[in-house]
Every structure is written in structure tokens, then in C-alpha cells.
Amino acid sequence: MGLIEGIFEPGLVVTSVDWVLNWSRKRSIFPMTFGIACCAIEMMAAGAARFDLDRFGAGAFRATPRQADLMIVAGTVTFKMAERLRRLWEQMAEPRYVMAMGACAISGGPYHLHAYHVVKGVDQVVPVDVYVPGCPPRPEALIEGLLRLQDKISTRTIAKP
Amino acid sequence: MTPSEIIEVLKQHDGAGIVSAVADGLHPHVVVKMDRLPAIAALLQSDWRLRFDLLRCISAIDWPAKNSIELSYDVISTSFGHALAVKVLLDRANPQVESVSVVWPAAEWHEREAFDLMGVTFLHHPDLRRILLPEDWTDHPLRKDYPYPVAYKGLKLNP
């Protein structure tokens, strides 16, 4: 017996379109397979049985940007990769979200000084919704980032601004 | 064979091409003349006593004080298990050397890396392009006097 069973009259549920849309979107975030450094190992751990991203509907890692809602930038982004990253982001269908996972994706991390080839923060390339700090972040941190993204999605509306 | 025996074989074949040799220590090596490098590489690979069939790496070292760029070719023999390094000193202003990718095909990518990061030109290389950095990158970042870039395509390096 769940929390909402047995409350409503037969054939009647009162809700808003916004609520239903956001509810379904935030519980089916398909991430894109975008592991580019050691953070990807933690991302894989988060997706595997012990931490199980599928509990939040976010375990279906898609191999193409056209089927993905969330790009988890898991690792160091070099300038050469930045162009590819931008192109992949542009191929994603809206609404699309970006999570910067780990110190490298947030600010360049250990490459912040003296590295000629690393983008100092992926937010220079694509708009970032959630930052998950750590080097690398543990899977719990990634899950926390996912929950914060769910909070963000639930504030959206399809009404005119 | 021990390094000193290998160096003896090399000296018998091409004594004039060898500038100096170090047979002991952690990194036994011979320093060869730049124009003799292809011949010595072919000798190392084909001589029945040496059989250096695997080029492990090409290291490029920048020496601004000596005004030279040093290349170190680390080769081993998988049949005999012995190893040696062949070094060659190049002019820092215009580093050019003959490619050894005919002798060891593995040299192709190693030479592209040395070209990409150190700016060494390998003559008669089949495909001398940048291997790691973007194609439109200017300059060679592992040089000691590399000017640290400010931005690349609008992305700032020191925000």
C-alpha cells in the first residue's frame, strides 16, 4: 500500500500538467555515456549494482546524444575534446541538462594552473546545471547531484514566462 | 648480449658514425651522428647478433643551454632480451632527422608525437601530422621556452 492509493474517487485524479510532465521527466533522466577520464570509473560504479542509478530512473546510459537527456561530463576536457563536447551537446534533444562531475570538469582541477591543453571549466563550453565536486566524487555524490537535478527539473513549467 | 658487446658490434660496423657510448649504468646508450642514424637503425634491426625488433619509445629532450634537442630511441630485442638506447643530438633552431619508420613501423606514431610536442621534423615520414593536439595548434608545448597561451578559440586559459 503506497501513499497515494485509496485517496481519490474512482476515475478522478487531480493534478497539473506541469506536475505530471516534471514528474515523468525527472524520473527518467537518460544520461549519455560520456566518461572521459577517471571520474568515469565512479560514474560506472554509480550505474552498477551497488549504487544502482536505476533506482532514480537514470541508469539507462545512452550511446547517442539524440536519446539522452543528461550529459554527465565525467573527466578532464581538453581543447580538442571541447569542440566534440559542444557538438554532442547541440545534438541532444531539449530539455537537456549538463552535469559537471569532478574538479576537472568544474574548473580544470589539478590542471587549473600550468596546463596549456585543458579547458578551465566546462561551463565555458556548455551551460552547466549541476556541479558535483570531488576528485573524483564518490558515487553517493553523483547520486546527490542527480537528486539536485531532479529538484531543478521539478521547478520547470510549460507556461509562458 | 651485454651492452658493451652490443656497442662493440656497432663500432665494428660503423665506428665513424658513433660519437660516444655509455655501456654501464641504468641507461646504456650510444650517441650517433645524425646522418648515420638510418644506417645504424637498420643495422640494429637486421644484424643476426642484435635483432633489435621492437622500438619501445622515442623520447625528445629539450636542452636550451646546449642549444640542442636530443632524441633517445629505446630499442629492445624480443628474441634475445637485450636493450639499448640510441641517442642523436639535433640543432635546436632547426631540428631535422631522417625517419626510422621504414625500419620500425612503431616509429611512425612516436615520431608524430615528437613532432607534435617538440617540433622535430622527421624527413621522409609517411604521415607527419600532429597526433595529440588539435590540427590548428601553433607552436610545440614541451619546448622549455614555450609561450603559455592566453586563449584557444575563445576559451580562456586563466579565467
PDB file of C-alpha atoms in Angstrom:
ATOM      1  CA  MET A   1       0.000   0.000   0.000  1.00  0.00           C
ATOM      2  CA  GLY A   2       1.587   3.232  -1.159  1.00  0.00           C
ATOM      3  CA  LEU A   3       0.981   6.775  -0.044  1.00  0.00           C
ATOM      4  CA  ILE A   4      -1.455   7.811  -2.740  1.00  0.00           C
ATOM      5  CA  GLU A   5      -3.591   4.676  -3.145  1.00  0.00           C
ATOM      6  CA  GLY A   6      -7.129   4.788  -1.864  1.00  0.00           C
ATOM      7  CA  ILE A   7      -7.320   8.585  -1.637  1.00  0.00           C
ATOM      8  CA  PHE A   8      -9.093   9.520  -4.865  1.00  0.00           C
ATOM      9  CA  GLU A   9     -12.600   8.777  -6.128  1.00  0.00           C
ATOM     10  CA  PRO A  10     -12.684   6.164  -8.951  1.00  0.00           C
ATOM     11  CA  GLY A  11     -11.687   7.737 -12.302  1.00  0.00           C
ATOM     12  CA  LEU A  12     -10.584  11.008 -10.755  1.00  0.00           C
ATOM     13  CA  VAL A  13      -7.072  12.283 -10.143  1.00  0.00           C
ATOM     14  CA  VAL A  14      -6.456  15.995  -9.747  1.00  0.00           C
ATOM     15  CA  THR A  15      -3.075  17.275 -10.844  1.00  0.00           C
ATOM     16  CA  SER A  16      -1.461  19.852 -13.101  1.00  0.00           C
ATOM     17  CA  VAL A  17       0.133  19.184 -16.477  1.00  0.00           C
ATOM     18  CA  ASP A  18       3.333  20.768 -15.234  1.00  0.00           C
ATOM     19  CA  TRP A  19       3.483  18.416 -12.301  1.00  0.00           C
ATOM     20  CA  VAL A  20       2.948  15.294 -14.394  1.00  0.00           C
ATOM     21  CA  LEU A  21       5.444  16.383 -17.047  1.00  0.00           C
ATOM     22  CA  ASN A  22       8.104  17.226 -14.492  1.00  0.00           C
ATOM     23  CA  TRP A  23       7.386  14.083 -12.532  1.00  0.00           C
ATOM     24  CA  SER A  24       7.863  11.889 -15.587  1.00  0.00           C
ATOM     25  CA  ARG A  25      10.896  13.808 -16.814  1.00  0.00           C
ATOM     26  CA  LYS A  26      12.760  13.814 -13.566  1.00  0.00           C
ATOM     27  CA  ARG A  27      12.256  10.094 -13.069  1.00  0.00           C
ATOM     28  CA  SER A  28      13.524   9.097 -16.500  1.00  0.00           C
ATOM     29  CA  ILE A  29      16.755  11.042 -16.936  1.00  0.00           C
ATOM     30  CA  PHE A  30      18.714   9.111 -19.530  1.00  0.00           C
ATOM     31  CA  PRO A  31      22.387  10.034 -19.188  1.00  0.00           C
ATOM     32  CA  MET A  32      24.745  10.000 -22.098  1.00  0.00           C
ATOM     33  CA  THR A  33      27.799   7.767 -21.979  1.00  0.00           C
ATOM     34  CA  PHE A  34      30.420  10.484 -21.715  1.00  0.00           C
ATOM     35  CA  GLY A  35      33.186   9.210 -19.487  1.00  0.00           C
ATOM     36  CA  ILE A  36      36.413  10.925 -20.489  1.00  0.00           C
ATOM     37  CA  ALA A  37      38.716  10.353 -17.513  1.00  0.00           C
ATOM     38  CA  CYS A  38      38.934   8.698 -14.118  1.00  0.00           C
ATOM     39  CA  CYS A  39      35.587  10.168 -12.968  1.00  0.00           C
ATOM     40  CA  ALA A  40      34.032   7.779 -15.465  1.00  0.00           C
ATOM     41  CA  ILE A  41      35.054   4.880 -13.214  1.00  0.00           C
ATOM     42  CA  GLU A  42      32.970   6.373 -10.391  1.00  0.00           C
ATOM     43  CA  MET A  43      30.149   7.028 -12.834  1.00  0.00           C
ATOM     44  CA  MET A  44      30.221   3.373 -13.871  1.00  0.00           C
ATOM     45  CA  ALA A  45      30.206   2.353 -10.209  1.00  0.00           C
ATOM     46  CA  ALA A  46      27.197   4.591  -9.661  1.00  0.00           C
ATOM     47  CA  GLY A  47      25.423   2.891 -12.550  1.00  0.00           C
ATOM     48  CA  ALA A  48      26.283  -0.633 -11.423  1.00  0.00           C
ATOM     49  CA  ALA A  49      24.530  -2.830  -8.879  1.00  0.00           C
ATOM     50  CA  ARG A  50      25.950  -1.462  -5.621  1.00  0.00           C
ATOM     51  CA  PHE A  51      24.750   2.124  -6.090  1.00  0.00           C
ATOM     52  CA  ASP A  52      22.248   1.476  -8.878  1.00  0.00           C
ATOM     53  CA  LEU A  53      21.287   4.689 -10.650  1.00  0.00           C
ATOM     54  CA  ASP A  54      18.273   2.800 -11.991  1.00  0.00           C
ATOM     55  CA  ARG A  55      16.573   3.414  -8.640  1.00  0.00           C
ATOM     56  CA  PHE A  56      16.221   7.039  -9.800  1.00  0.00           C
ATOM     57  CA  GLY A  57      15.361   6.135 -13.385  1.00  0.00           C
ATOM     58  CA  ALA A  58      18.766   7.351 -14.532  1.00  0.00           C
ATOM     59  CA  GLY A  59      20.523   4.074 -15.200  1.00  0.00           C
ATOM     60  CA  ALA A  60      19.862   3.800 -18.929  1.00  0.00           C
ATOM     61  CA  PHE A  61      23.123   5.156 -20.316  1.00  0.00           C
ATOM     62  CA  ARG A  62      22.563   6.006 -23.960  1.00  0.00           C
ATOM     63  CA  ALA A  63      25.329   5.713 -26.514  1.00  0.00           C
ATOM     64  CA  THR A  64      23.946   8.537 -28.637  1.00  0.00           C
ATOM     65  CA  PRO A  65      23.200  12.136 -27.689  1.00  0.00           C
ATOM     66  CA  ARG A  66      19.893  12.025 -29.561  1.00  0.00           C
ATOM     67  CA  GLN A  67      18.395   9.691 -26.971  1.00  0.00           C
ATOM     68  CA  ALA A  68      19.933  11.322 -23.919  1.00  0.00           C
ATOM     69  CA  ASP A  69      18.628  13.975 -21.521  1.00  0.00           C
ATOM     70  CA  LEU A  70      21.673  14.452 -19.342  1.00  0.00           C
ATOM     71  CA  MET A  71      25.314  14.803 -20.242  1.00  0.00           C
ATOM     72  CA  ILE A  72      27.493  13.864 -17.285  1.00  0.00           C
ATOM     73  CA  VAL A  73      30.854  15.394 -18.160  1.00  0.00           C
ATOM     74  CA  ALA A  74      32.932  12.926 -16.186  1.00  0.00           C
ATOM     75  CA  GLY A  75      36.533  13.957 -16.544  1.00  0.00           C
ATOM     76  CA  THR A  76      39.159  16.286 -17.959  1.00  0.00           C
ATOM     77  CA  VAL A  77      38.032  18.202 -21.020  1.00  0.00           C
ATOM     78  CA  THR A  78      40.869  19.123 -23.360  1.00  0.00           C
ATOM     79  CA  PHE A  79      40.530  21.799 -26.007  1.00  0.00           C
ATOM     80  CA  LYS A  80      40.436  19.135 -28.659  1.00  0.00           C
ATOM     81  CA  MET A  81      37.590  17.394 -26.827  1.00  0.00           C
ATOM     82  CA  ALA A  82      35.750  20.685 -26.153  1.00  0.00           C
ATOM     83  CA  GLU A  83      34.705  21.010 -29.788  1.00  0.00           C
ATOM     84  CA  ARG A  84      33.337  17.475 -29.796  1.00  0.00           C
ATOM     85  CA  LEU A  85      31.615  18.039 -26.472  1.00  0.00           C
ATOM     86  CA  ARG A  86      29.874  21.151 -27.765  1.00  0.00           C
ATOM     87  CA  ARG A  87      28.754  19.329 -30.904  1.00  0.00           C
ATOM     88  CA  LEU A  88      27.367  16.397 -28.915  1.00  0.00           C
ATOM     89  CA  TRP A  89      25.525  18.782 -26.621  1.00  0.00           C
ATOM     90  CA  GLU A  90      23.980  20.502 -29.628  1.00  0.00           C
ATOM     91  CA  GLN A  91      22.757  17.127 -30.882  1.00  0.00           C
ATOM     92  CA  MET A  92      20.864  16.393 -27.675  1.00  0.00           C
ATOM     93  CA  ALA A  93      17.102  16.916 -27.725  1.00  0.00           C
ATOM     94  CA  GLU A  94      15.653  19.500 -25.346  1.00  0.00           C
ATOM     95  CA  PRO A  95      15.102  19.608 -22.447  1.00  0.00           C
ATOM     96  CA  ARG A  96      18.738  18.761 -21.923  1.00  0.00           C
ATOM     97  CA  TYR A  97      20.903  19.026 -18.863  1.00  0.00           C
ATOM     98  CA  VAL A  98      24.615  19.029 -18.161  1.00  0.00           C
ATOM     99  CA  MET A  99      26.287  17.849 -15.002  1.00  0.00           C
ATOM    100  CA  ALA A 100      29.930  18.815 -14.428  1.00  0.00           C
ATOM    101  CA  MET A 101      31.350  15.907 -12.479  1.00  0.00           C
ATOM    102  CA  GLY A 102      34.642  16.307 -10.652  1.00  0.00           C
ATOM    103  CA  ALA A 103      37.227  19.027 -10.230  1.00  0.00           C
ATOM    104  CA  CYS A 104      38.492  18.869 -13.828  1.00  0.00           C
ATOM    105  CA  ALA A 105      35.113  19.490 -15.404  1.00  0.00           C
ATOM    106  CA  ILE A 106      34.275  22.225 -12.895  1.00  0.00           C
ATOM    107  CA  SER A 107      37.457  24.310 -13.050  1.00  0.00           C
ATOM    108  CA  GLY A 108      40.275  22.355 -14.618  1.00  0.00           C
ATOM    109  CA  GLY A 109      41.093  20.913 -11.181  1.00  0.00           C
ATOM    110  CA  PRO A 110      44.701  19.755 -10.970  1.00  0.00           C
ATOM    111  CA  TYR A 111      45.187  21.225 -14.439  1.00  0.00           C
ATOM    112  CA  HIS A 112      43.967  24.679 -13.436  1.00  0.00           C
ATOM    113  CA  LEU A 113      47.472  26.151 -13.483  1.00  0.00           C
ATOM    114  CA  HIS A 114      50.236  25.387 -15.989  1.00  0.00           C
ATOM    115  CA  ALA A 115      48.206  23.189 -18.328  1.00  0.00           C
ATOM    116  CA  TYR A 116      48.067  24.541 -21.863  1.00  0.00           C
ATOM    117  CA  HIS A 117      45.618  21.934 -23.136  1.00  0.00           C
ATOM    118  CA  VAL A 118      42.771  21.708 -20.570  1.00  0.00           C
ATOM    119  CA  VAL A 119      39.541  23.715 -20.593  1.00  0.00           C
ATOM    120  CA  LYS A 120      39.356  25.535 -17.249  1.00  0.00           C
ATOM    121  CA  GLY A 121      35.786  24.636 -16.510  1.00  0.00           C
ATOM    122  CA  VAL A 122      33.349  23.023 -18.902  1.00  0.00           C
ATOM    123  CA  ASP A 123      30.895  25.884 -18.267  1.00  0.00           C
ATOM    124  CA  GLN A 124      32.969  27.851 -20.782  1.00  0.00           C
ATOM    125  CA  VAL A 125      31.743  25.437 -23.446  1.00  0.00           C
ATOM    126  CA  VAL A 126      28.210  24.368 -22.464  1.00  0.00           C
ATOM    127  CA  PRO A 127      25.769  25.642 -19.799  1.00  0.00           C
ATOM    128  CA  VAL A 128      26.081  23.543 -16.670  1.00  0.00           C
ATOM    129  CA  ASP A 129      23.099  22.747 -14.415  1.00  0.00           C
ATOM    130  CA  VAL A 130      24.711  20.828 -11.563  1.00  0.00           C
ATOM    131  CA  TYR A 131      28.287  20.830 -10.292  1.00  0.00           C
ATOM    132  CA  VAL A 132      29.430  17.743  -8.408  1.00  0.00           C
ATOM    133  CA  PRO A 133      32.735  18.468  -6.651  1.00  0.00           C
ATOM    134  CA  GLY A 134      35.294  15.837  -5.784  1.00  0.00           C
ATOM    135  CA  CYS A 135      38.391  14.307  -7.283  1.00  0.00           C
ATOM    136  CA  PRO A 136      36.785  12.036  -8.231  1.00  0.00           C
ATOM    137  CA  PRO A 137      33.392  12.344  -6.486  1.00  0.00           C
ATOM    138  CA  ARG A 138      32.113   9.190  -4.870  1.00  0.00           C
ATOM    139  CA  PRO A 139      29.003   7.579  -6.378  1.00  0.00           C
ATOM    140  CA  GLU A 140      26.964   8.949  -3.475  1.00  0.00           C
ATOM    141  CA  ALA A 141      27.986  12.454  -4.544  1.00  0.00           C
ATOM    142  CA  LEU A 142      26.916  11.743  -8.103  1.00  0.00           C
ATOM    143  CA  ILE A 143      23.560  10.479  -6.842  1.00  0.00           C
ATOM    144  CA  GLU A 144      23.209  13.624  -4.740  1.00  0.00           C
ATOM    145  CA  GLY A 145      23.881  15.672  -7.868  1.00  0.00           C
ATOM    146  CA  LEU A 146      21.210  13.701  -9.670  1.00  0.00           C
ATOM    147  CA  LEU A 147      18.702  14.400  -6.885  1.00  0.00           C
ATOM    148  CA  ARG A 148      19.511  18.125  -7.049  1.00  0.00           C
ATOM    149  CA  LEU A 149      18.928  17.942 -10.799  1.00  0.00           C
ATOM    150  CA  GLN A 150      15.553  16.330 -10.106  1.00  0.00           C
ATOM    151  CA  ASP A 151      14.745  19.275  -7.814  1.00  0.00           C
ATOM    152  CA  LYS A 152      15.693  21.629 -10.616  1.00  0.00           C
ATOM    153  CA  ILE A 153      13.524  19.793 -13.133  1.00  0.00           C
ATOM    154  CA  SER A 154      10.504  19.890 -10.815  1.00  0.00           C
ATOM    155  CA  THR A 155      10.573  23.716 -10.814  1.00  0.00           C
ATOM    156  CA  ARG A 156      10.094  23.898 -14.591  1.00  0.00           C
ATOM    157  CA  THR A 157       6.854  24.923 -16.225  1.00  0.00           C
ATOM    158  CA  ILE A 158       5.499  24.787 -19.750  1.00  0.00           C
ATOM    159  CA  ALA A 159       3.543  28.011 -19.217  1.00  0.00           C
ATOM    160  CA  LYS A 160       4.572  31.312 -20.781  1.00  0.00           C
ATOM    161  CA  PRO A 161       7.343  33.004 -18.848  1.00  0.00           C
TER     162      PRO A 161
ATOM    163  CA  MET B   1      74.448  -9.731 -25.191  1.00  0.00           C
ATOM    164  CA  THR B   2      75.673  -7.180 -22.702  1.00  0.00           C
ATOM    165  CA  PRO B   3      75.580  -3.502 -23.644  1.00  0.00           C
ATOM    166  CA  SER B   4      79.356  -3.377 -24.100  1.00  0.00           C
ATOM    167  CA  GLU B   5      79.236  -6.324 -26.524  1.00  0.00           C
ATOM    168  CA  ILE B   6      76.457  -4.635 -28.484  1.00  0.00           C
ATOM    169  CA  ILE B   7      78.476  -1.436 -28.652  1.00  0.00           C
ATOM    170  CA  GLU B   8      81.498  -3.441 -29.876  1.00  0.00           C
ATOM    171  CA  VAL B   9      79.410  -4.859 -32.736  1.00  0.00           C
ATOM    172  CA  LEU B  10      78.232  -1.374 -33.642  1.00  0.00           C
ATOM    173  CA  LYS B  11      81.761   0.009 -33.586  1.00  0.00           C
ATOM    174  CA  GLN B  12      82.995  -2.773 -35.881  1.00  0.00           C
ATOM    175  CA  HIS B  13      80.319  -1.973 -38.429  1.00  0.00           C
ATOM    176  CA  ASP B  14      80.182   1.797 -38.242  1.00  0.00           C
ATOM    177  CA  GLY B  15      82.859   3.179 -35.967  1.00  0.00           C
ATOM    178  CA  ALA B  16      82.785   6.595 -37.618  1.00  0.00           C
ATOM    179  CA  GLY B  17      79.077   7.054 -37.018  1.00  0.00           C
ATOM    180  CA  ILE B  18      79.305   6.661 -33.248  1.00  0.00           C
ATOM    181  CA  VAL B  19      80.142   9.783 -31.293  1.00  0.00           C
ATOM    182  CA  SER B  20      80.251   8.280 -27.814  1.00  0.00           C
ATOM    183  CA  ALA B  21      78.969   5.283 -25.899  1.00  0.00           C
ATOM    184  CA  VAL B  22      77.992   4.501 -22.318  1.00  0.00           C
ATOM    185  CA  ALA B  23      77.896   0.779 -21.582  1.00  0.00           C
ATOM    186  CA  ASP B  24      77.149   0.816 -17.851  1.00  0.00           C
ATOM    187  CA  GLY B  25      74.588   2.493 -15.627  1.00  0.00           C
ATOM    188  CA  LEU B  26      70.813   2.463 -15.800  1.00  0.00           C
ATOM    189  CA  HIS B  27      70.539   3.587 -19.387  1.00  0.00           C
ATOM    190  CA  PRO B  28      73.249   2.151 -21.647  1.00  0.00           C
ATOM    191  CA  HIS B  29      73.305   4.128 -24.860  1.00  0.00           C
ATOM    192  CA  VAL B  30      75.257   5.180 -27.901  1.00  0.00           C
ATOM    193  CA  VAL B  31      75.254   8.690 -29.284  1.00  0.00           C
ATOM    194  CA  VAL B  32      75.344   8.572 -33.064  1.00  0.00           C
ATOM    195  CA  LYS B  33      75.834  11.140 -35.789  1.00  0.00           C
ATOM    196  CA  MET B  34      72.598  12.495 -37.198  1.00  0.00           C
ATOM    197  CA  ASP B  35      73.224  11.436 -40.799  1.00  0.00           C
ATOM    198  CA  ARG B  36      74.240   7.912 -39.774  1.00  0.00           C
ATOM    199  CA  LEU B  37      71.056   7.222 -37.801  1.00  0.00           C
ATOM    200  CA  PRO B  38      69.079   5.392 -40.559  1.00  0.00           C
ATOM    201  CA  ALA B  39      72.006   3.066 -41.311  1.00  0.00           C
ATOM    202  CA  ILE B  40      72.601   2.301 -37.643  1.00  0.00           C
ATOM    203  CA  ALA B  41      68.891   1.694 -37.083  1.00  0.00           C
ATOM    204  CA  ALA B  42      68.805  -0.740 -39.979  1.00  0.00           C
ATOM    205  CA  LEU B  43      71.900  -2.465 -38.610  1.00  0.00           C
ATOM    206  CA  LEU B  44      70.385  -2.789 -35.132  1.00  0.00           C
ATOM    207  CA  GLN B  45      67.259  -4.294 -36.572  1.00  0.00           C
ATOM    208  CA  SER B  46      68.776  -6.712 -39.100  1.00  0.00           C
ATOM    209  CA  ASP B  47      72.085  -7.909 -37.626  1.00  0.00           C
ATOM    210  CA  TRP B  48      71.729 -11.542 -36.584  1.00  0.00           C
ATOM    211  CA  ARG B  49      73.506 -10.954 -33.259  1.00  0.00           C
ATOM    212  CA  LEU B  50      71.458  -7.885 -32.322  1.00  0.00           C
ATOM    213  CA  ARG B  51      67.900  -8.339 -33.677  1.00  0.00           C
ATOM    214  CA  PHE B  52      66.508  -5.172 -32.130  1.00  0.00           C
ATOM    215  CA  ASP B  53      62.992  -5.764 -33.399  1.00  0.00           C
ATOM    216  CA  LEU B  54      60.999  -3.511 -31.071  1.00  0.00           C
ATOM    217  CA  LEU B  55      61.229   0.250 -30.750  1.00  0.00           C
ATOM    218  CA  ARG B  56      59.817   0.995 -27.320  1.00  0.00           C
ATOM    219  CA  CYS B  57      59.770   4.760 -27.406  1.00  0.00           C
ATOM    220  CA  ILE B  58      61.320   7.883 -28.816  1.00  0.00           C
ATOM    221  CA  SER B  59      61.977  10.481 -26.146  1.00  0.00           C
ATOM    222  CA  ALA B  60      62.698  14.036 -27.183  1.00  0.00           C
ATOM    223  CA  ILE B  61      64.567  16.175 -24.661  1.00  0.00           C
ATOM    224  CA  ASP B  62      64.986  19.930 -24.938  1.00  0.00           C
ATOM    225  CA  TRP B  63      68.335  21.348 -23.837  1.00  0.00           C
ATOM    226  CA  PRO B  64      68.205  25.149 -24.261  1.00  0.00           C
ATOM    227  CA  ALA B  65      71.620  25.627 -22.585  1.00  0.00           C
ATOM    228  CA  LYS B  66      73.263  23.206 -25.019  1.00  0.00           C
ATOM    229  CA  ASN B  67      71.134  24.637 -27.845  1.00  0.00           C
ATOM    230  CA  SER B  68      70.104  21.171 -28.903  1.00  0.00           C
ATOM    231  CA  ILE B  69      67.211  18.745 -28.908  1.00  0.00           C
ATOM    232  CA  GLU B  70      68.133  15.214 -28.015  1.00  0.00           C
ATOM    233  CA  LEU B  71      66.267  12.191 -29.314  1.00  0.00           C
ATOM    234  CA  SER B  72      66.573   8.909 -27.486  1.00  0.00           C
ATOM    235  CA  TYR B  73      65.427   5.788 -29.308  1.00  0.00           C
ATOM    236  CA  ASP B  74      64.898   2.951 -26.825  1.00  0.00           C
ATOM    237  CA  VAL B  75      65.061  -0.407 -28.564  1.00  0.00           C
ATOM    238  CA  ILE B  76      64.862  -3.945 -27.238  1.00  0.00           C
ATOM    239  CA  SER B  77      65.245  -7.353 -28.790  1.00  0.00           C
ATOM    240  CA  THR B  78      62.347  -9.665 -28.056  1.00  0.00           C
ATOM    241  CA  SER B  79      64.354 -12.691 -29.199  1.00  0.00           C
ATOM    242  CA  PHE B  80      67.467 -12.029 -27.089  1.00  0.00           C
ATOM    243  CA  GLY B  81      66.053  -9.814 -24.355  1.00  0.00           C
ATOM    244  CA  HIS B  82      68.774  -7.195 -24.530  1.00  0.00           C
ATOM    245  CA  ALA B  83      68.175  -3.471 -24.707  1.00  0.00           C
ATOM    246  CA  LEU B  84      69.956  -0.323 -25.803  1.00  0.00           C
ATOM    247  CA  ALA B  85      69.232   3.326 -26.405  1.00  0.00           C
ATOM    248  CA  VAL B  86      70.395   5.258 -29.426  1.00  0.00           C
ATOM    249  CA  LYS B  87      70.712   8.989 -28.986  1.00  0.00           C
ATOM    250  CA  VAL B  88      71.079  11.696 -31.548  1.00  0.00           C
ATOM    251  CA  LEU B  89      71.596  15.421 -30.968  1.00  0.00           C
ATOM    252  CA  LEU B  90      69.809  17.885 -33.220  1.00  0.00           C
ATOM    253  CA  ASP B  91      70.094  21.597 -33.800  1.00  0.00           C
ATOM    254  CA  ARG B  92      67.509  23.358 -31.639  1.00  0.00           C
ATOM    255  CA  ALA B  93      66.718  26.059 -34.193  1.00  0.00           C
ATOM    256  CA  ASN B  94      66.004  23.577 -36.960  1.00  0.00           C
ATOM    257  CA  PRO B  95      65.635  20.036 -35.603  1.00  0.00           C
ATOM    258  CA  GLN B  96      65.534  17.628 -38.526  1.00  0.00           C
ATOM    259  CA  VAL B  97      66.345  13.966 -38.731  1.00  0.00           C
ATOM    260  CA  GLU B  98      65.618  11.080 -41.073  1.00  0.00           C
ATOM    261  CA  SER B  99      62.598   8.977 -40.099  1.00  0.00           C
ATOM    262  CA  VAL B 100      63.215   5.408 -38.955  1.00  0.00           C
ATOM    263  CA  SER B 101      59.647   4.289 -39.632  1.00  0.00           C
ATOM    264  CA  VAL B 102      60.920   2.134 -42.502  1.00  0.00           C
ATOM    265  CA  VAL B 103      62.966   0.106 -40.035  1.00  0.00           C
ATOM    266  CA  TRP B 104      60.486   0.084 -37.145  1.00  0.00           C
ATOM    267  CA  PRO B 105      56.874   0.824 -38.144  1.00  0.00           C
ATOM    268  CA  ALA B 106      56.170   1.697 -34.500  1.00  0.00           C
ATOM    269  CA  ALA B 107      58.305   4.795 -35.005  1.00  0.00           C
ATOM    270  CA  GLU B 108      55.585   6.379 -37.096  1.00  0.00           C
ATOM    271  CA  TRP B 109      53.414   7.451 -34.152  1.00  0.00           C
ATOM    272  CA  HIS B 110      56.349   8.113 -31.833  1.00  0.00           C
ATOM    273  CA  GLU B 111      57.776  10.481 -34.414  1.00  0.00           C
ATOM    274  CA  ARG B 112      54.422  12.181 -34.825  1.00  0.00           C
ATOM    275  CA  GLU B 113      54.376  12.741 -31.057  1.00  0.00           C
ATOM    276  CA  ALA B 114      57.890  14.197 -31.072  1.00  0.00           C
ATOM    277  CA  PHE B 115      56.841  16.424 -33.952  1.00  0.00           C
ATOM    278  CA  ASP B 116      53.659  17.496 -32.190  1.00  0.00           C
ATOM    279  CA  LEU B 117      55.106  18.347 -28.793  1.00  0.00           C
ATOM    280  CA  MET B 118      58.749  19.194 -29.567  1.00  0.00           C
ATOM    281  CA  GLY B 119      58.696  20.319 -33.176  1.00  0.00           C
ATOM    282  CA  VAL B 120      61.186  17.811 -34.540  1.00  0.00           C
ATOM    283  CA  THR B 121      60.786  17.336 -38.293  1.00  0.00           C
ATOM    284  CA  PHE B 122      61.243  13.769 -39.480  1.00  0.00           C
ATOM    285  CA  LEU B 123      62.261  13.617 -43.112  1.00  0.00           C
ATOM    286  CA  HIS B 124      60.521  11.064 -45.361  1.00  0.00           C
ATOM    287  CA  HIS B 125      57.933  10.294 -42.702  1.00  0.00           C
ATOM    288  CA  PRO B 126      54.800   8.860 -44.388  1.00  0.00           C
ATOM    289  CA  ASP B 127      52.276  10.968 -42.455  1.00  0.00           C
ATOM    290  CA  LEU B 128      53.796  13.721 -40.328  1.00  0.00           C
ATOM    291  CA  ARG B 129      50.773  15.373 -38.671  1.00  0.00           C
ATOM    292  CA  ARG B 130      50.004  16.369 -35.113  1.00  0.00           C
ATOM    293  CA  ILE B 131      48.900  13.339 -33.124  1.00  0.00           C
ATOM    294  CA  LEU B 132      47.639  14.743 -29.789  1.00  0.00           C
ATOM    295  CA  LEU B 133      46.934  18.446 -30.093  1.00  0.00           C
ATOM    296  CA  PRO B 134      44.284  19.976 -32.371  1.00  0.00           C
ATOM    297  CA  GLU B 135      45.378  20.343 -36.000  1.00  0.00           C
ATOM    298  CA  ASP B 136      45.329  24.141 -35.857  1.00  0.00           C
ATOM    299  CA  TRP B 137      47.531  24.417 -32.768  1.00  0.00           C
ATOM    300  CA  THR B 138      50.534  26.671 -33.128  1.00  0.00           C
ATOM    301  CA  ASP B 139      53.916  26.002 -31.549  1.00  0.00           C
ATOM    302  CA  HIS B 140      55.212  22.966 -29.690  1.00  0.00           C
ATOM    303  CA  PRO B 141      54.303  22.899 -25.981  1.00  0.00           C
ATOM    304  CA  LEU B 142      57.053  20.755 -24.475  1.00  0.00           C
ATOM    305  CA  ARG B 143      59.792  23.187 -25.503  1.00  0.00           C
ATOM    306  CA  LYS B 144      61.268  24.896 -22.453  1.00  0.00           C
ATOM    307  CA  ASP B 145      60.604  28.354 -23.879  1.00  0.00           C
ATOM    308  CA  TYR B 146      57.013  27.635 -24.895  1.00  0.00           C
ATOM    309  CA  PRO B 147      54.948  30.818 -24.594  1.00  0.00           C
ATOM    310  CA  TYR B 148      51.996  29.938 -22.367  1.00  0.00           C
ATOM    311  CA  PRO B 149      48.868  30.599 -24.442  1.00  0.00           C
ATOM    312  CA  VAL B 150      46.202  33.043 -23.251  1.00  0.00           C
ATOM    313  CA  ALA B 151      43.192  31.537 -25.000  1.00  0.00           C
ATOM    314  CA  TYR B 152      42.246  28.973 -27.564  1.00  0.00           C
ATOM    315  CA  LYS B 153      39.256  29.659 -29.823  1.00  0.00           C
ATOM    316  CA  GLY B 154      37.683  31.972 -27.254  1.00  0.00           C
ATOM    317  CA  LEU B 155      38.203  29.628 -24.294  1.00  0.00           C
ATOM    318  CA  LYS B 156      40.354  31.398 -21.734  1.00  0.00           C
ATOM    319  CA  LEU B 157      43.222  29.584 -20.077  1.00  0.00           C
ATOM    320  CA  ASN B 158      43.438  31.760 -16.983  1.00  0.00           C
ATOM    321  CA  PRO B 159      39.897  32.793 -16.182  1.00  0.00           C
TER     322      PRO B 159
END
